[in-house]
CSV table of C-alpha atoms and ligand atoms in Angstrom, one decimal:
chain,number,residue,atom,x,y,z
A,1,UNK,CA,5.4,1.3,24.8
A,2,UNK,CA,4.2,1.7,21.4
A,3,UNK,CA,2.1,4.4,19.9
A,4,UNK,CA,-0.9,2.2,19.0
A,5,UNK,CA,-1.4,1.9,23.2
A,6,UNK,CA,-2.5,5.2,23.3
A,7,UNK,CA,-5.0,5.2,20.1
A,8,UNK,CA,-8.1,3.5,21.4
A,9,UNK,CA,-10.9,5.4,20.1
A,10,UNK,CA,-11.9,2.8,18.2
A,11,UNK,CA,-14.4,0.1,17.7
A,12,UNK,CA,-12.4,-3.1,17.4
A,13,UNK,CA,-14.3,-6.2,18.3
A,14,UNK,CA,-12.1,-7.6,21.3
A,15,UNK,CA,-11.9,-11.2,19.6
A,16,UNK,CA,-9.8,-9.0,16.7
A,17,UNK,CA,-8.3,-7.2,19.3
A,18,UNK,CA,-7.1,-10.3,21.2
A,19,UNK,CA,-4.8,-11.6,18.0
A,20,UNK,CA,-2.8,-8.3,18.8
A,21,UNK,CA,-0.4,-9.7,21.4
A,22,UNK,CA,0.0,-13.1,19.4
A,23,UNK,CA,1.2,-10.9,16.4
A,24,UNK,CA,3.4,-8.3,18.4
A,25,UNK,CA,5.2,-11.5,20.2
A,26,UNK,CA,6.1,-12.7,16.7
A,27,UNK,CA,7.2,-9.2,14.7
A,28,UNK,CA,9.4,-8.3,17.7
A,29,UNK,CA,11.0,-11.0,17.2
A,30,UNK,CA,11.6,-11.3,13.1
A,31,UNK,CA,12.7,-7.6,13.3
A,32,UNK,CA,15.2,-7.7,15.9
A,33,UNK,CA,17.9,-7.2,14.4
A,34,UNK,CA,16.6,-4.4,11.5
A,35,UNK,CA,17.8,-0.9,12.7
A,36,UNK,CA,14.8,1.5,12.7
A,37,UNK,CA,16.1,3.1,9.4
A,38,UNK,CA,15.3,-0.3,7.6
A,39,UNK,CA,12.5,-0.6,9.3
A,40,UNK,CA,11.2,2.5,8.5
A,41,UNK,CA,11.1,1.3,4.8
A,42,UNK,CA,7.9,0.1,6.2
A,43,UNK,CA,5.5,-1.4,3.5
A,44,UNK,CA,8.5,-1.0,1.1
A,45,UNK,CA,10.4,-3.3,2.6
A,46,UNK,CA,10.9,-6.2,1.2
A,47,UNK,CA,11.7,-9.8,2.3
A,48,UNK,CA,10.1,-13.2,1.0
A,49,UNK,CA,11.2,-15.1,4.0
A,50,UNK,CA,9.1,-12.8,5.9
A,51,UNK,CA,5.8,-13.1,3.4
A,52,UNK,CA,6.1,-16.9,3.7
A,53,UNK,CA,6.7,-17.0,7.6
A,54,UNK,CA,3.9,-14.9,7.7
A,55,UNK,CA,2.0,-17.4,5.2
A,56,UNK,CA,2.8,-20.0,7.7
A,57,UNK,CA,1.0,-18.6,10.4
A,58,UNK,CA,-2.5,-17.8,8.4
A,59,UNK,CA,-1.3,-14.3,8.5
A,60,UNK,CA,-1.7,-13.7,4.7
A,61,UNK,CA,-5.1,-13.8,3.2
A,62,UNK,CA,-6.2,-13.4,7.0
A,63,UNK,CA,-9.9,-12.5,5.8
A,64,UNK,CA,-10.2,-14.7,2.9
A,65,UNK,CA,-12.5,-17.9,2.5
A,66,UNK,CA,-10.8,-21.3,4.0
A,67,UNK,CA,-11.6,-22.6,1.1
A,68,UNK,CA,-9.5,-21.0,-1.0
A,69,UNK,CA,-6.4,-21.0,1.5
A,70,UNK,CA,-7.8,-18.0,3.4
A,71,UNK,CA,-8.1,-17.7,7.1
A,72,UNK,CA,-12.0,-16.7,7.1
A,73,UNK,CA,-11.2,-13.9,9.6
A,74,UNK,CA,-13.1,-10.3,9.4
A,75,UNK,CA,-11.3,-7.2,8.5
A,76,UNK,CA,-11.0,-6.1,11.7
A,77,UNK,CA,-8.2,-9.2,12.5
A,78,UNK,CA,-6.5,-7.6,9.3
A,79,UNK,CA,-6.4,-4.4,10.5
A,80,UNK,CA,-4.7,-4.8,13.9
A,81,UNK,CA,-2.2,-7.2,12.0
A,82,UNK,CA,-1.8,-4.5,9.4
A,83,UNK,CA,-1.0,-2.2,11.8
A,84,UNK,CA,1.0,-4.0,13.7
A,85,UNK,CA,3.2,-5.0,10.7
A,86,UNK,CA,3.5,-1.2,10.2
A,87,UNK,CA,4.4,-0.1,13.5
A,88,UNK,CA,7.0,-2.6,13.5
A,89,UNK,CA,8.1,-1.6,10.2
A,90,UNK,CA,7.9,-5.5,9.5
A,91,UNK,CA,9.5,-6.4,5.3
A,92,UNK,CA,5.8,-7.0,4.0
A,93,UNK,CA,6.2,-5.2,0.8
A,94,UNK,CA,6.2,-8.5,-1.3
A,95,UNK,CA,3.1,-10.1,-0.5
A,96,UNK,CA,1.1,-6.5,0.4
A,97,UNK,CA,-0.7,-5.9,-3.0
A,98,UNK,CA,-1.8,-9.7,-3.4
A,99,UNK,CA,-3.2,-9.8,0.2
A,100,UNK,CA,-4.8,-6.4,-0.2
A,101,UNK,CA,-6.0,-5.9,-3.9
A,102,UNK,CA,-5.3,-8.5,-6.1
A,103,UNK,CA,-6.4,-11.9,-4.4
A,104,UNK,CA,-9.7,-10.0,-3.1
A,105,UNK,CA,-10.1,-9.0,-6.5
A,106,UNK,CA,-9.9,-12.4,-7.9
A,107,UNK,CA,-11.7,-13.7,-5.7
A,108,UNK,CA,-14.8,-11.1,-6.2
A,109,UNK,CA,-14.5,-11.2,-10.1
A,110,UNK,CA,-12.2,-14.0,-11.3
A,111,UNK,CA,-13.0,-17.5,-12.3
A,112,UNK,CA,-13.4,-20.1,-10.5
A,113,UNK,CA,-10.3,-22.2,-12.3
A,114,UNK,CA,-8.4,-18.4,-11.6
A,115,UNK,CA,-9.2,-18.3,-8.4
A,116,UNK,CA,-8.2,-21.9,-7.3
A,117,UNK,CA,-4.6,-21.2,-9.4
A,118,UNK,CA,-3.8,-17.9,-7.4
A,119,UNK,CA,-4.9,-17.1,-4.4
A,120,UNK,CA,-3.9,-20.7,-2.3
A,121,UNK,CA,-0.6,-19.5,-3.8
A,122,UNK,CA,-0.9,-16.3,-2.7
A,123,UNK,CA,-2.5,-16.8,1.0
A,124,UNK,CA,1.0,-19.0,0.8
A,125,UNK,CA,3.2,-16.1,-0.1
A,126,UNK,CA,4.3,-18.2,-2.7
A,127,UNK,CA,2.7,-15.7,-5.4
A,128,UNK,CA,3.0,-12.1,-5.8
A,129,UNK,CA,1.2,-9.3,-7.2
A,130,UNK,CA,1.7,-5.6,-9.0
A,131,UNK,CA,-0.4,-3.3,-10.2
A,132,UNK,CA,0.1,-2.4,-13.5
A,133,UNK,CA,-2.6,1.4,-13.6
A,134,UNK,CA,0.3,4.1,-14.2
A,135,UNK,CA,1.3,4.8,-17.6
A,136,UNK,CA,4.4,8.0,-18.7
A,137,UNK,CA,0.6,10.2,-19.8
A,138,UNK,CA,-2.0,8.4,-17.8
A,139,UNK,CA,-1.7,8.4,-14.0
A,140,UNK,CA,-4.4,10.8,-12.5
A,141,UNK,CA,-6.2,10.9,-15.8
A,142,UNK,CA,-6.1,6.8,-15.6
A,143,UNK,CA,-8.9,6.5,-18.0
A,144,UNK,CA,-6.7,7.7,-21.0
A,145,UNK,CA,-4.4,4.3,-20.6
A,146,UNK,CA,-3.2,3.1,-24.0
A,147,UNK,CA,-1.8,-0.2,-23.2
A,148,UNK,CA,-4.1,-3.3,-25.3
A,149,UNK,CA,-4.8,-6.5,-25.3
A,150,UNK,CA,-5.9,-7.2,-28.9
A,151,UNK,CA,-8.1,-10.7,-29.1
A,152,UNK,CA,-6.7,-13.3,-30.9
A,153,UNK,CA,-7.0,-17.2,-31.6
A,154,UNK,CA,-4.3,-17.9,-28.4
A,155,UNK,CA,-6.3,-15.0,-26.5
A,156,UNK,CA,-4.6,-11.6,-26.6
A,157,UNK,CA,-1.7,-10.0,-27.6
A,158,UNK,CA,-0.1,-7.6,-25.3
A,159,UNK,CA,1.6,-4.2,-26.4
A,160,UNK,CA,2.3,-0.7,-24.5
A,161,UNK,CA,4.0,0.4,-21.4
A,162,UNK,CA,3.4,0.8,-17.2
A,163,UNK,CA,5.3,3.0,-15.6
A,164,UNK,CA,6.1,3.2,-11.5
A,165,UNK,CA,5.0,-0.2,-11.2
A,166,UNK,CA,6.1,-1.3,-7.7
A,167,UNK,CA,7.8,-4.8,-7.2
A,168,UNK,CA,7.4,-5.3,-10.3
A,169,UNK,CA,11.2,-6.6,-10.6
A,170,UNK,CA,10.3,-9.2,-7.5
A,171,UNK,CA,6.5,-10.6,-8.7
A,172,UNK,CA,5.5,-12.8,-10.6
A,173,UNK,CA,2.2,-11.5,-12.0
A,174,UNK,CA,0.5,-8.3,-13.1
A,175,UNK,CA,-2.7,-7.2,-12.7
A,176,UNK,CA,-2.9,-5.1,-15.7
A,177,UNK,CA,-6.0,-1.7,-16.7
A,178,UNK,CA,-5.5,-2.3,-20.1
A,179,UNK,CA,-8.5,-1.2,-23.4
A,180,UNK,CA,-9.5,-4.3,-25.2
A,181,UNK,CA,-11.7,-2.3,-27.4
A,182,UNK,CA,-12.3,1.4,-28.4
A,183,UNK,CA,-9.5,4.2,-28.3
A,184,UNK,CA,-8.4,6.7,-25.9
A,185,UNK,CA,-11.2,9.1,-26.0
A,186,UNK,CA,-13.9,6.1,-25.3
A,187,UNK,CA,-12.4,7.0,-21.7
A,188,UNK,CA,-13.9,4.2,-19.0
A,189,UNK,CA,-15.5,2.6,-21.8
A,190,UNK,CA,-13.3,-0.7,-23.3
A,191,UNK,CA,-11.3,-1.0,-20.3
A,192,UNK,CA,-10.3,-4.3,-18.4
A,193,UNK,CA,-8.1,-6.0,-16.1
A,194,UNK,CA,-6.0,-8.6,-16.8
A,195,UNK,CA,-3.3,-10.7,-15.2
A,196,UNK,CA,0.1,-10.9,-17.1
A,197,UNK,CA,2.5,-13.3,-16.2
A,198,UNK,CA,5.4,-11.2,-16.0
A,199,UNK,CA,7.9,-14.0,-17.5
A,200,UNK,CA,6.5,-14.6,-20.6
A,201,UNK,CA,8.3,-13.5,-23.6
A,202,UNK,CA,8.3,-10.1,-25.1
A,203,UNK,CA,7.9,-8.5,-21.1
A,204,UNK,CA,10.8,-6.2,-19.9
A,205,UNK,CA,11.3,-4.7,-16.7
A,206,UNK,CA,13.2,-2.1,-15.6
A,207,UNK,CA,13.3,-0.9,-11.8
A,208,UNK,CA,14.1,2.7,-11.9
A,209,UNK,CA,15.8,4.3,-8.8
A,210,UNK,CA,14.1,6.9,-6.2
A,211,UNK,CA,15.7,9.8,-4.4
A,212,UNK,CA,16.5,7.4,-1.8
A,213,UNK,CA,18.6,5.4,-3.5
A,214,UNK,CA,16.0,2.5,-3.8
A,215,UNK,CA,14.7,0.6,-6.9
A,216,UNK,CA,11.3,-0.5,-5.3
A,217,UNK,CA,9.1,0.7,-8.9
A,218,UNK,CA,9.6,0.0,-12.3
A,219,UNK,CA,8.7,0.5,-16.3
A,220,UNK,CA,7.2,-2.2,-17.4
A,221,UNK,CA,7.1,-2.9,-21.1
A,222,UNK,CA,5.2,-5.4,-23.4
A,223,UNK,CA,6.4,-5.8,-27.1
A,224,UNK,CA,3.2,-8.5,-28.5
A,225,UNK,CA,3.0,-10.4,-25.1
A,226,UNK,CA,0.7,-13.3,-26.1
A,227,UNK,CA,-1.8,-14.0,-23.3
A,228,UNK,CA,-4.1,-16.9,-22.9
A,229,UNK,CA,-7.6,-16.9,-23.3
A,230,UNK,CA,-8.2,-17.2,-19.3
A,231,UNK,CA,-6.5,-13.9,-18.3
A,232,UNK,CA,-9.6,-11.5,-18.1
A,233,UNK,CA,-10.7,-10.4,-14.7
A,234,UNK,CA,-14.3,-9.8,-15.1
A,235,UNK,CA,-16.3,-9.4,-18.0
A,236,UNK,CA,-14.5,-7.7,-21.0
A,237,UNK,CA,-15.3,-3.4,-20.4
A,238,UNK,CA,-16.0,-3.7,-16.8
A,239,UNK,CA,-12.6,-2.5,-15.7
A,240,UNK,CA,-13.1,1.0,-14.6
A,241,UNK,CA,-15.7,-0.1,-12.6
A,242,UNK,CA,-13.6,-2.7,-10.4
A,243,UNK,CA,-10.6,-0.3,-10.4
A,244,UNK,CA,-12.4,2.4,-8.6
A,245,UNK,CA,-14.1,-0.4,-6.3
A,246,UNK,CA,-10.4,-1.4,-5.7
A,247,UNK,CA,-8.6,1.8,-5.1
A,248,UNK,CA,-11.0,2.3,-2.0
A,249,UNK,CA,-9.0,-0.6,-0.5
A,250,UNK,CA,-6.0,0.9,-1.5
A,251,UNK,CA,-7.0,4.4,0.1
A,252,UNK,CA,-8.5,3.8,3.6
A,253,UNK,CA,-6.0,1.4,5.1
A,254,UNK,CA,-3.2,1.9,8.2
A,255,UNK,CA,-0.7,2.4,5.4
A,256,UNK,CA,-1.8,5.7,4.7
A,257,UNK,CA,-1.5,6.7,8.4
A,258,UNK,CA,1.2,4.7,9.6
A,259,UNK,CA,4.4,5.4,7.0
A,260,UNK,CA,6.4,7.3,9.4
A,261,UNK,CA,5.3,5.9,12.7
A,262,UNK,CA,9.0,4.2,12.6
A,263,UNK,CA,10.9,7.8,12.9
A,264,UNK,CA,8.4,9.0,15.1
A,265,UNK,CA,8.9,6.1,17.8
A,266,UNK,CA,12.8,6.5,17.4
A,267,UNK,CA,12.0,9.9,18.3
A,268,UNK,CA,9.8,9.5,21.5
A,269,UNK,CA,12.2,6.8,22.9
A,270,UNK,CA,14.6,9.7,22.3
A,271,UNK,CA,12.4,12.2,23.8
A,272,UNK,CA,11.9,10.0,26.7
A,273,UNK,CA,15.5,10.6,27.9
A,274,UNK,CA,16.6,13.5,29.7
A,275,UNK,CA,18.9,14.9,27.4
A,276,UNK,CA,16.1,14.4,24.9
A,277,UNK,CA,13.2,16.2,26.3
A,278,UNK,CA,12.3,19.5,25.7
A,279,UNK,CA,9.3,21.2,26.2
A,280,UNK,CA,8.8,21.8,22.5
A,281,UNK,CA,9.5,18.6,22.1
A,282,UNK,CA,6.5,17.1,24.4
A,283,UNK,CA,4.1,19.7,22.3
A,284,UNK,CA,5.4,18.1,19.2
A,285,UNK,CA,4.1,14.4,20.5
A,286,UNK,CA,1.1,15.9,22.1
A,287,UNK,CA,0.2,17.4,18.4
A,288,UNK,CA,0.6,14.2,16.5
A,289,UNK,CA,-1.0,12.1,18.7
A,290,UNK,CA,-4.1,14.3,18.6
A,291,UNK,CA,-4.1,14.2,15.0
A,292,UNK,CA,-3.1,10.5,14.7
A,293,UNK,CA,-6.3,9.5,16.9
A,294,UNK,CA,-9.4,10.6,15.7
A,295,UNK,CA,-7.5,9.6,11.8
A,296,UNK,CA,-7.1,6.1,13.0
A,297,UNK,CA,-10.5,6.3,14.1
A,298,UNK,CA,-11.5,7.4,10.8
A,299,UNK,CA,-9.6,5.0,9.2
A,300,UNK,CA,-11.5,2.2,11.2
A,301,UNK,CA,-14.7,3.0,10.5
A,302,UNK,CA,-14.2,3.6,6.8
A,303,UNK,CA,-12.8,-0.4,7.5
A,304,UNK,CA,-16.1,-1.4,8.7
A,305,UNK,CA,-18.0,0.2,5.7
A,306,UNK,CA,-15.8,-1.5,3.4
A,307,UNK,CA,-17.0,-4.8,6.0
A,308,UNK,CA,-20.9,-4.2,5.3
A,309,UNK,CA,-20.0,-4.3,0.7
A,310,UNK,CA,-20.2,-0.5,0.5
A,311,UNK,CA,-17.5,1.7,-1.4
A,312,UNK,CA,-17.3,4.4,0.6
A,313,UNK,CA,-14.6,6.3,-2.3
A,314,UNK,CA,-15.2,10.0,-0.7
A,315,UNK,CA,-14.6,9.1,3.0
A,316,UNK,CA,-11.4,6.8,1.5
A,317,UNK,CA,-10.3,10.0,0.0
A,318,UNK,CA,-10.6,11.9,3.1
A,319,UNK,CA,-8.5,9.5,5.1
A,320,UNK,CA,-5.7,9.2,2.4
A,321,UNK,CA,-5.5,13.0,1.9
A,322,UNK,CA,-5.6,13.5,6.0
A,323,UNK,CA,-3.3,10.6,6.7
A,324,UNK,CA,-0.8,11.2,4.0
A,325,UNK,CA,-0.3,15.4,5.2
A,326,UNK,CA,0.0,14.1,9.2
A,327,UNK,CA,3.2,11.1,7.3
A,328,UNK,CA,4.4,14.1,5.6
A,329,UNK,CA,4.5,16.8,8.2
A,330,UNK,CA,6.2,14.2,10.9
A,331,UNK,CA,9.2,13.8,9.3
A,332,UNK,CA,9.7,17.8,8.5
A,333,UNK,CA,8.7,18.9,12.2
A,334,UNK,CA,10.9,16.2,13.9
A,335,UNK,CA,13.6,17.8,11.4
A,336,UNK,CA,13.2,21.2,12.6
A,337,UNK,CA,13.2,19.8,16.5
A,338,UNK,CA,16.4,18.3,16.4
A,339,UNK,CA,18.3,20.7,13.7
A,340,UNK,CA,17.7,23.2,16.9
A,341,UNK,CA,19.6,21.2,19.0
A,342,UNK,CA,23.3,20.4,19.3
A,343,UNK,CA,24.0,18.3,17.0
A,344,UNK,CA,26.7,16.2,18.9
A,345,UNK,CA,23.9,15.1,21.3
A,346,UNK,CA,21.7,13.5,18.7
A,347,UNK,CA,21.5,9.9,18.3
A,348,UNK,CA,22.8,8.7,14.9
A,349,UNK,CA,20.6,5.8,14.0
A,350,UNK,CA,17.8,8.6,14.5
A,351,UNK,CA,19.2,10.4,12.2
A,352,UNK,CA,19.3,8.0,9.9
A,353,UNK,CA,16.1,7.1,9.9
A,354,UNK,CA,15.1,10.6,9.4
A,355,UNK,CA,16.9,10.9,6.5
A,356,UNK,CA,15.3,7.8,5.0
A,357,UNK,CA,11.8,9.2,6.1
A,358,UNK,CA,12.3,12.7,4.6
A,359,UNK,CA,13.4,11.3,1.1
A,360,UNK,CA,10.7,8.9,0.9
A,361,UNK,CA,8.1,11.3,2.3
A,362,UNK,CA,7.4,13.5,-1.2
A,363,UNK,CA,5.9,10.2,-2.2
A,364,UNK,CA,2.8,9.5,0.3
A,365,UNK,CA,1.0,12.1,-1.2
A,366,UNK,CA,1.3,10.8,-4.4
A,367,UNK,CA,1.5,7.1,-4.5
A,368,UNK,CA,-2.1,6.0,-4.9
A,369,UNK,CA,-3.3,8.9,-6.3
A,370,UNK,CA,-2.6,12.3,-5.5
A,371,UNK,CA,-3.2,14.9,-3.3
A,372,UNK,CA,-4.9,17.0,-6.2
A,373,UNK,CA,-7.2,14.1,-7.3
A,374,UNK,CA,-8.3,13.2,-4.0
A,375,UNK,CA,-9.6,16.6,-2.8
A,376,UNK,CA,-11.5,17.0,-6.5
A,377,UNK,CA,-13.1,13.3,-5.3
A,378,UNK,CA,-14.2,15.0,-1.9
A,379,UNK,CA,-15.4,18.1,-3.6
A,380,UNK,CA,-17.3,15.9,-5.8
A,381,UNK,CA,-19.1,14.2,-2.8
A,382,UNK,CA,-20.1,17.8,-1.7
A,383,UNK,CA,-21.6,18.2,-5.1
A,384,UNK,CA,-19.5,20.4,-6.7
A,385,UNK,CA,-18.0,18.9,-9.8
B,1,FAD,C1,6.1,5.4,-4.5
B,1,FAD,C2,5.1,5.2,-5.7
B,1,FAD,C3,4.6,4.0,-6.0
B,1,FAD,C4,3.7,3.8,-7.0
B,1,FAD,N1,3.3,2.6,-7.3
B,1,FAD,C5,2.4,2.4,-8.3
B,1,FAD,C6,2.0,1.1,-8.7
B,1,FAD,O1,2.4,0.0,-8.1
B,1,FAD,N2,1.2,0.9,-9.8
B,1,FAD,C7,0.7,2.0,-10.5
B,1,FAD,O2,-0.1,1.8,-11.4
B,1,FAD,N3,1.1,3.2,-10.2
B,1,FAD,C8,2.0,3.5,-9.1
B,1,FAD,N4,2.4,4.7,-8.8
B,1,FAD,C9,2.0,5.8,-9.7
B,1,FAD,C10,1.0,6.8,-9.0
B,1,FAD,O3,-0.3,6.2,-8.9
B,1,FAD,C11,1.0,8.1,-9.9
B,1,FAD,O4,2.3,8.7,-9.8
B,1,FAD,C12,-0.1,9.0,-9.6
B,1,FAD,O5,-1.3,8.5,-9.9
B,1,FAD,C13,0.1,10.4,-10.3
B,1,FAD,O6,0.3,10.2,-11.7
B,1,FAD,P1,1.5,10.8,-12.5
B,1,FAD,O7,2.7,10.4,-11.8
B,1,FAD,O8,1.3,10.4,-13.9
B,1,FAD,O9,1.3,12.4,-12.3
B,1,FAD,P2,0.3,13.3,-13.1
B,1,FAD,O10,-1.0,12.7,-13.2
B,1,FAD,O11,1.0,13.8,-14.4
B,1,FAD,O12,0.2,14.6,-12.1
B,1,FAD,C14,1.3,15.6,-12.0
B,1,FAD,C15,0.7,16.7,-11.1
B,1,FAD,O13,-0.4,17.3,-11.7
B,1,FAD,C16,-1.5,17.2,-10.8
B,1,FAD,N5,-2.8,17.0,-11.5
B,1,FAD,C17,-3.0,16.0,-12.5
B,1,FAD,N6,-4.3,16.1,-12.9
B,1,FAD,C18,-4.9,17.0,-12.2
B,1,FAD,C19,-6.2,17.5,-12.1
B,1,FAD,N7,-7.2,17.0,-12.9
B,1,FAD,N8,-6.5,18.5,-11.2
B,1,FAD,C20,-5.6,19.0,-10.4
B,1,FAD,N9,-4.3,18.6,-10.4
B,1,FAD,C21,-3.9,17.6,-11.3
B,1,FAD,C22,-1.2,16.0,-9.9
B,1,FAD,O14,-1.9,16.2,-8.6
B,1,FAD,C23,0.3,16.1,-9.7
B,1,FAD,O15,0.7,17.0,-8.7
B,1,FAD,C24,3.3,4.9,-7.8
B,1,FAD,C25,3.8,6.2,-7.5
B,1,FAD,C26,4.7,6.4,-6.4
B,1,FAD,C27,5.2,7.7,-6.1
């Protein structure tokens, strides 16, 4: 039984609803043989074999135009596959960012020659994306980024630095907030996007490792990249605008309410057993389930804003601050539920995946923006800054 089954206070349509099964039947079998501790890598994890099976299937670009190599299906079929990836703990790391952010995002302000190169690629999983915000002294305060594209006959000429770029070692392009005019202080003014093809001379990456033991982010640097003249995203200065637009994407989804839903299956099936079930231990499922609910729920119906063209940035905000504390406090109460048990009873591959969970955990609350950030965007909404 998975946890989703008991999560239905939502407003799926059932035609979305019905693709569930088709997509369960097909993740059960591509993870089989992952132990839970690899899959609890979750939207880390990373396997191109996967991306392209996926591909195969229509899976990837699920609600994007046929057209353009796109299923045409509404975002309610994307959520109950992205879920279902999650709870699976399927490898969908290298084609996540294209199919969330950066083919929507070509396809809303790209060309019409950029968006006929990338996205039938990408609904493919045959190209993948990174985002290239972060720099060493401008993550929450984005605006200050110094990175620049300067115009030139060819088109621009790339210099500066990314930082915590993730996949950046694996993809093959960039999406890149870089200032094609003004300085520093012009803040959101001068600011665009641009794609970088990440093998072009004069780009260097190096993957930097986590607590883990994983190299899943990287520094990215460019020493006078020349770019074409086709590699604006948008109109030159609009990209504050359609990074804010896009980080509501990035906020709302499954993936901020799902990262630890491996360890915490692993732990029911382990509750489920008689040497496994305690009575604190019941109280501990009852009080994530009740917060896991009504957060899904939330999490749906920011979906359906997103659905009718609105940016709904505050209630994002609220999901991603919610749904990142209930990842984080998982993994530490399931710690302090077994460490009061006898440790020769414990499964080991549970333990395992707790390990993973806890030293990847520190990291939901700040991947994406942070914790901080987030609750100055909500007190914003109430009017306060
Ligand atoms: C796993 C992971 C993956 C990531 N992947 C990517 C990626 O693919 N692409 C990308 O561009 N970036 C990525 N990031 C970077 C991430 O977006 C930044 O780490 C984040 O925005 C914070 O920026 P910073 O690290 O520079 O910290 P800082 O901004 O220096 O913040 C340090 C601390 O100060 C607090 N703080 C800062 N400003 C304020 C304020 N005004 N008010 C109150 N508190 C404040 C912060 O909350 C934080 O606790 C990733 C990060 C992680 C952990």
């Amino acid at each position: 039984m998975s946890t989703l089954d008991s999560l239905s206070l939502t407003r799926i349509p059932a035609q979305d609803e019905a693709l569930r099964a088709e997509v369960r039947a097909f993740l059960a079998q591509a993870t089989r043989d992952m132990p839970a501790h690899v899959r609890a890598r979750s939207w880390g994890g990373y396997s191109t074999q996967f991306s392209r099976e996926l591909g195969a299937r229509g899976w990837i670009g699920l609600t994007l135009p046929v057209a353009y190599g796109g299923a045409g299906r509404s975002a309610f079929a994307r959520y109950v596959l992205v879920e279902e990836c999650l709870n699976f703990g399927a490898p969908v790391g290298s084609h996540w960012i294209a199919d969330r952010q950066s083919a929507p995002l070509i396809l809303k302000y790209g060309t019409e020659a950029q968006k006929q190169f990338y996205v039938p690629r990408v609904c493919r999983g045959e190209a993948f994306f990174c985002i290239g915000m972060s720099e060493p002294n401008a993550g929450s305060d984005l605006a200050s980024v110094k990175t620049r594209a300067v115009p030139n006959a060819r088109g621009f000429v790339l210099n500066g630095q990314k930082i915590w770029t993730t996949n950046a070692h694996h993809c093959e392009y960039m999406i890149a907030l870089v200032r094609t005019s003004g300085t520093s202080e012009d803040r959101h003014k001068g600011l665009s996007q641009v794609i970088v093809d990440l093998s072009l001379p004069g780009v260097t990456v190096r993957p930097i490792e986590d607590l883990s033991g994983d190299s899943h982010f990287c520094e990215v640097f460019f020493d006078n990249v020349q770019l074409g003249p086709d590699v604006l995203i948008g109109a030159e200065g609009q990209g504050w605008e359609q990074v804010t637009a896009e980080l509501a994407f990035e906020r709302s989804g499954p993936e901020r309410l799902f990262s630890s839903i491996v360890l915490f299956d692993q732990w029911l099936d382990y509750v489920r057993t008689p040497q496994g079930r305690t009575d604190s231990a019941v109280q501990l499922a009852g009080k994530v389930l009740t917060q896991l609910a009504p957060l899904r729920a939330m999490s749906v119906a920011v979906q359906e804003k997103l659905t009718r063209g609105e940016s709904p940035i505050v209630e994002a905000a609220l999901v991603k601050e919610l749904g990142t504390t209930l990842e984080q406090m998982i993994p530490a109460a399931i710690a302090e539920d077994l460490f009061a048990r006898d440790a020769e009873d414990l499964p080991v591959e549970l333990l395992m995946t707790l390990k993973y969970v806890t030293e990847a955990s520190p990291a939901f609350s700040l991947r994406g923006g942070t914790r901080d950030i987030l609750r100055g965007m909500i007190a914003r909404g109430l009017g306060l800054r």
